[in-house]
Coordinates of C-alpha atoms in Angstrom, one line a residue:
X281 CA 6.3 48.4 -26.8
X282 CA 3.2 48.6 -23.9
X283 CA 0.5 45.7 -24.4
X284 CA -1.4 48.3 -24.7
X285 CA 0.1 49.5 -27.8
X286 CA 0.1 45.6 -28.9
X287 CA -3.9 45.4 -28.8
X288 CA -4.2 49.3 -30.9
X289 CA -2.4 47.7 -33.1
X290 CA -3.5 43.7 -33.8
X291 CA -7.5 46.5 -33.4
X292 CA -6.4 48.0 -37.0
X293 CA -4.7 44.8 -38.3
X294 CA -6.8 43.3 -39.7
X295 CA -8.6 46.5 -41.2
X296 CA -5.3 47.2 -42.3
X297 CA -4.7 44.4 -44.4
X298 CA -8.6 44.0 -46.1
X299 CA -9.0 47.3 -47.0
X300 CA -5.5 49.7 -47.0
X301 CA -2.6 46.8 -48.7
X302 CA -5.1 45.8 -51.5
X303 CA -6.5 49.6 -52.6
X304 CA -3.0 51.1 -52.2
X305 CA -1.3 47.7 -53.6
X306 CA -3.7 48.9 -56.9
X307 CA -2.9 52.2 -57.3
X308 CA 0.9 51.5 -56.3
X309 CA 0.4 49.3 -59.3
X310 CA -1.3 51.3 -61.7
X311 CA 0.5 54.5 -60.5
X312 CA 3.9 53.7 -60.0
X313 CA 4.6 50.4 -62.2
X314 CA 2.2 51.6 -64.8
X315 CA 0.8 48.2 -64.8
X316 CA -2.6 48.4 -66.8
X317 CA -6.3 47.7 -64.7
X318 CA -6.5 44.7 -64.9
X319 CA -2.9 43.5 -63.7
X320 CA -3.8 46.0 -60.7
X321 CA -6.9 43.8 -60.3
X322 CA -5.2 41.2 -60.3
X323 CA -2.4 41.7 -58.7
X324 CA -4.5 43.6 -55.4
X325 CA -6.8 41.3 -55.1
X326 CA -4.2 38.4 -53.4
X327 CA -4.4 40.2 -50.7
X328 CA -8.5 39.3 -49.8
X329 CA -8.4 36.2 -51.4
X330 CA -5.6 34.8 -49.7
X331 CA -7.1 36.4 -46.2
X332 CA -11.2 35.4 -47.2
X333 CA -10.0 31.7 -48.1
X334 CA -7.6 30.8 -44.9
X335 CA -11.1 32.7 -42.9
X336 CA -13.0 30.1 -45.0
X337 CA -10.5 27.2 -43.8
X338 CA -9.4 27.5 -40.5
X339 CA -11.8 28.9 -39.0
X340 CA -14.5 28.0 -40.4
X341 CA -16.0 31.7 -40.8
X342 CA -16.8 34.1 -44.1
X343 CA -14.8 36.9 -43.7
X344 CA -16.5 39.6 -44.9
X345 CA -15.0 42.5 -45.8
X346 CA -11.9 41.0 -47.1
X347 CA -15.3 38.9 -49.4
X348 CA -16.6 42.6 -51.1
X349 CA -13.5 43.5 -51.9
X350 CA -12.5 40.5 -53.8
X351 CA -15.5 41.1 -55.1
X352 CA -15.3 44.1 -56.3
X353 CA -11.8 44.1 -57.3
X354 CA -13.8 40.7 -59.3
X355 CA -16.5 43.0 -60.9
X356 CA -13.3 45.4 -62.1
X357 CA -11.9 43.3 -63.3
X358 CA -14.4 41.8 -65.6
X359 CA -14.9 45.8 -66.3
X360 CA -11.9 46.4 -67.5
X361 CA -12.3 43.8 -70.5
X362 CA -15.0 47.1 -71.4
X363 CA -12.9 49.4 -74.0
X364 CA -13.4 52.4 -76.9
X365 CA -15.8 55.4 -76.1
X366 CA -13.8 56.9 -73.8
X367 CA -16.9 57.7 -71.8
X368 CA -18.3 54.7 -71.2
X369 CA -14.3 54.1 -69.6
X370 CA -15.1 56.8 -66.5
X371 CA -18.5 55.4 -66.2
X372 CA -17.5 51.8 -65.2
X373 CA -14.8 53.1 -62.9
X374 CA -18.0 53.8 -60.9
X375 CA -18.5 50.6 -60.3
X376 CA -16.2 49.4 -57.6
X377 CA -18.1 52.3 -55.3
X378 CA -21.9 51.0 -56.7
X379 CA -20.8 47.7 -55.7
X380 CA -19.0 48.2 -52.3
X381 CA -22.7 50.9 -51.1
X382 CA -24.5 48.0 -52.8
X383 CA -23.3 45.5 -50.6
X384 CA -22.5 47.5 -47.5
X385 CA -26.5 48.3 -47.4
X386 CA -27.0 44.7 -47.6
X387 CA -25.3 43.8 -45.0
X388 CA -27.6 45.6 -42.4
X389 CA -30.4 44.0 -43.9
X390 CA -28.9 40.7 -43.2
X391 CA -28.3 42.3 -39.5
X392 CA -24.5 42.4 -39.7
X393 CA -23.8 46.0 -41.0
X394 CA -19.8 45.8 -42.8
X395 CA -19.1 49.1 -41.9
X396 CA -18.8 47.4 -38.3
X397 CA -15.5 45.9 -38.9
X398 CA -13.3 48.9 -39.6
X399 CA -14.9 51.5 -37.1
X400 CA -15.0 49.5 -34.5
X401 CA -10.9 49.5 -34.0
X402 CA -11.3 53.4 -34.0
X403 CA -13.9 53.3 -31.3
X404 CA -12.1 49.9 -28.8
X405 CA -8.9 51.4 -29.5
X406 CA -7.2 48.8 -27.8
X407 CA -9.0 49.6 -24.4
X408 CA -9.7 46.1 -22.5
X409 CA -12.1 48.4 -21.4
X410 CA -14.0 49.4 -24.0
X411 CA -13.4 46.0 -25.3
X412 CA -16.1 44.8 -22.8
X413 CA -18.2 47.7 -23.2
X414 CA -18.7 47.3 -26.8
X415 CA -19.4 43.2 -26.4
X416 CA -22.1 44.5 -24.3
X417 CA -23.6 47.1 -26.4
X418 CA -23.7 44.5 -29.4
X419 CA -25.1 41.8 -27.4
X420 CA -28.0 43.5 -25.8
X421 CA -26.9 42.7 -22.2
X422 CA -26.8 46.5 -21.7
X423 CA -29.9 49.4 -20.9
X424 CA -28.0 51.4 -24.2
X425 CA -27.9 48.4 -26.6
X426 CA -30.7 49.3 -28.8
X427 CA -29.3 52.8 -28.9
X428 CA -26.4 50.9 -29.7
X429 CA -27.3 49.1 -32.9
X430 CA -29.3 51.5 -34.4
X431 CA -26.8 53.9 -34.8
X432 CA -24.6 51.0 -35.5
X433 CA -26.9 49.8 -38.6
X434 CA -26.8 54.0 -39.1
X435 CA -23.0 55.0 -40.2
X436 CA -23.3 52.1 -41.8
X437 CA -26.3 52.9 -44.4
X438 CA -24.3 56.0 -44.3
X439 CA -21.8 54.8 -46.3
X440 CA -23.6 52.7 -48.3
X441 CA -26.0 55.9 -49.4
X442 CA -22.7 57.9 -50.2
X443 CA -20.8 55.2 -52.4
X444 CA -24.3 54.3 -54.2
X445 CA -25.3 58.2 -54.7
X446 CA -21.1 58.7 -55.7
X447 CA -21.9 56.0 -58.1
X448 CA -24.7 58.4 -59.9
X449 CA -23.4 61.0 -60.3
X450 CA -20.1 60.1 -62.1
X451 CA -22.5 58.5 -64.0
X452 CA -24.3 61.0 -65.5
X453 CA -21.0 63.0 -65.2
X454 CA -19.6 60.9 -67.8
X455 CA -22.3 61.2 -70.1
X456 CA -22.9 64.4 -69.7
X457 CA -19.8 67.1 -68.7
X458 CA -16.3 66.7 -71.3
X459 CA -14.5 64.1 -71.0
X460 CA -11.4 66.2 -70.1
X461 CA -13.4 67.4 -67.2
X462 CA -14.6 64.6 -65.7
X463 CA -11.2 62.5 -65.9
X464 CA -9.4 65.0 -63.0
X465 CA -14.0 65.5 -61.6
X466 CA -14.4 62.2 -61.2
X467 CA -11.3 62.6 -57.9
X468 CA -13.4 65.6 -56.6
X469 CA -16.5 63.8 -56.9
X470 CA -14.6 60.9 -54.0
X471 CA -13.6 63.0 -52.0
X472 CA -16.3 65.3 -51.2
X473 CA -18.1 62.0 -51.3
X474 CA -15.8 60.5 -48.9
X475 CA -15.7 64.0 -46.8
X476 CA -19.3 63.8 -46.6
X477 CA -19.4 60.0 -45.4
X478 CA -17.0 60.6 -42.3
X479 CA -18.6 63.6 -41.2
X480 CA -22.8 62.8 -42.0
X481 CA -21.2 59.2 -40.3
X482 CA -19.2 60.2 -37.7
X483 CA -23.1 62.5 -36.6
X484 CA -25.4 60.0 -36.8
X485 CA -23.1 56.6 -35.8
X486 CA -19.7 57.0 -34.6
X487 CA -19.9 59.9 -32.8
X488 CA -22.9 58.6 -30.2
X489 CA -20.9 54.8 -30.6
X490 CA -18.4 56.5 -28.9
X491 CA -20.1 58.5 -26.6
X492 CA -22.8 55.6 -25.6
X493 CA -18.9 53.0 -25.3
X494 CA -17.5 55.6 -22.9
X495 CA -21.0 55.8 -21.5
X496 CA -20.9 52.1 -20.3
X497 CA -16.9 51.8 -19.1
X498 CA -17.9 54.2 -16.2
X499 CA -21.2 51.7 -15.7
X500 CA -18.9 48.4 -16.1
X501 CA -16.8 49.9 -13.2
X502 CA -20.0 51.7 -11.2
X503 CA -20.8 47.8 -11.2
X504 CA -17.6 46.6 -10.4
X505 CA -17.3 49.1 -7.2
X506 CA -20.3 48.5 -5.7
X507 CA -19.8 44.6 -5.6
X508 CA -17.1 45.3 -3.5
X509 CA -18.4 46.7 -1.5
X510 CA -21.3 44.3 -1.1
X511 CA -18.6 41.9 -0.2
X512 CA -16.9 43.7 1.7
X513 CA -20.0 44.6 4.6
X514 CA -20.3 40.9 5.5
X515 CA -16.4 41.4 7.3
X516 CA -17.6 44.8 9.0
X517 CA -20.5 43.2 10.4
X518 CA -18.4 40.6 11.9
X519 CA -15.2 42.7 13.4
X520 CA -18.4 44.5 15.5

């Protein structure tokens, strides 16, 4: 396996560990193993809880994405105690979306857009030159840094807004649409919301950011070529 392939795997590993594993395990425990909502949420919280604790102890930093998933699961555990009213049971499922949406929007307000952690591996693709270009754009040393960070915030704002909107729609539907209809309609609403998030997030954030990264890579290569030419010039003069 090549070094570049290793880098790509390492880039996607945090996203898989923080999001895919806990969410996938939740549906696996609940659907395939027939666990209750409470049990499925509890067991799927093991990975994000471990990741959050490990980051806090070993790196002395808070793993934002893993921490948010852990909070979502804890909220879900608390909401799972609500029972009896079928409409309330349907409405409580939107608690996950609202918690994630609020967390993302708060991260933007704090200047640390949370969706960046999931977006970066797709744009950098494990390439050293693209990694360096991303670092320059985020640090403010590149000409397009201001525009880049604006698009970075826009990407998280889109997803935070979409998830909150999905929550509102599902809550309204839970109390206005027949229960039997809302059971399957809730999944449709979620899929549509994800589609809107991908399209709008791509147009307003990911797409322009990808172009900026590519342009910055070319700018970096041009700068290196210019430095090389300046170094060679004295040698040519001496030879003459």
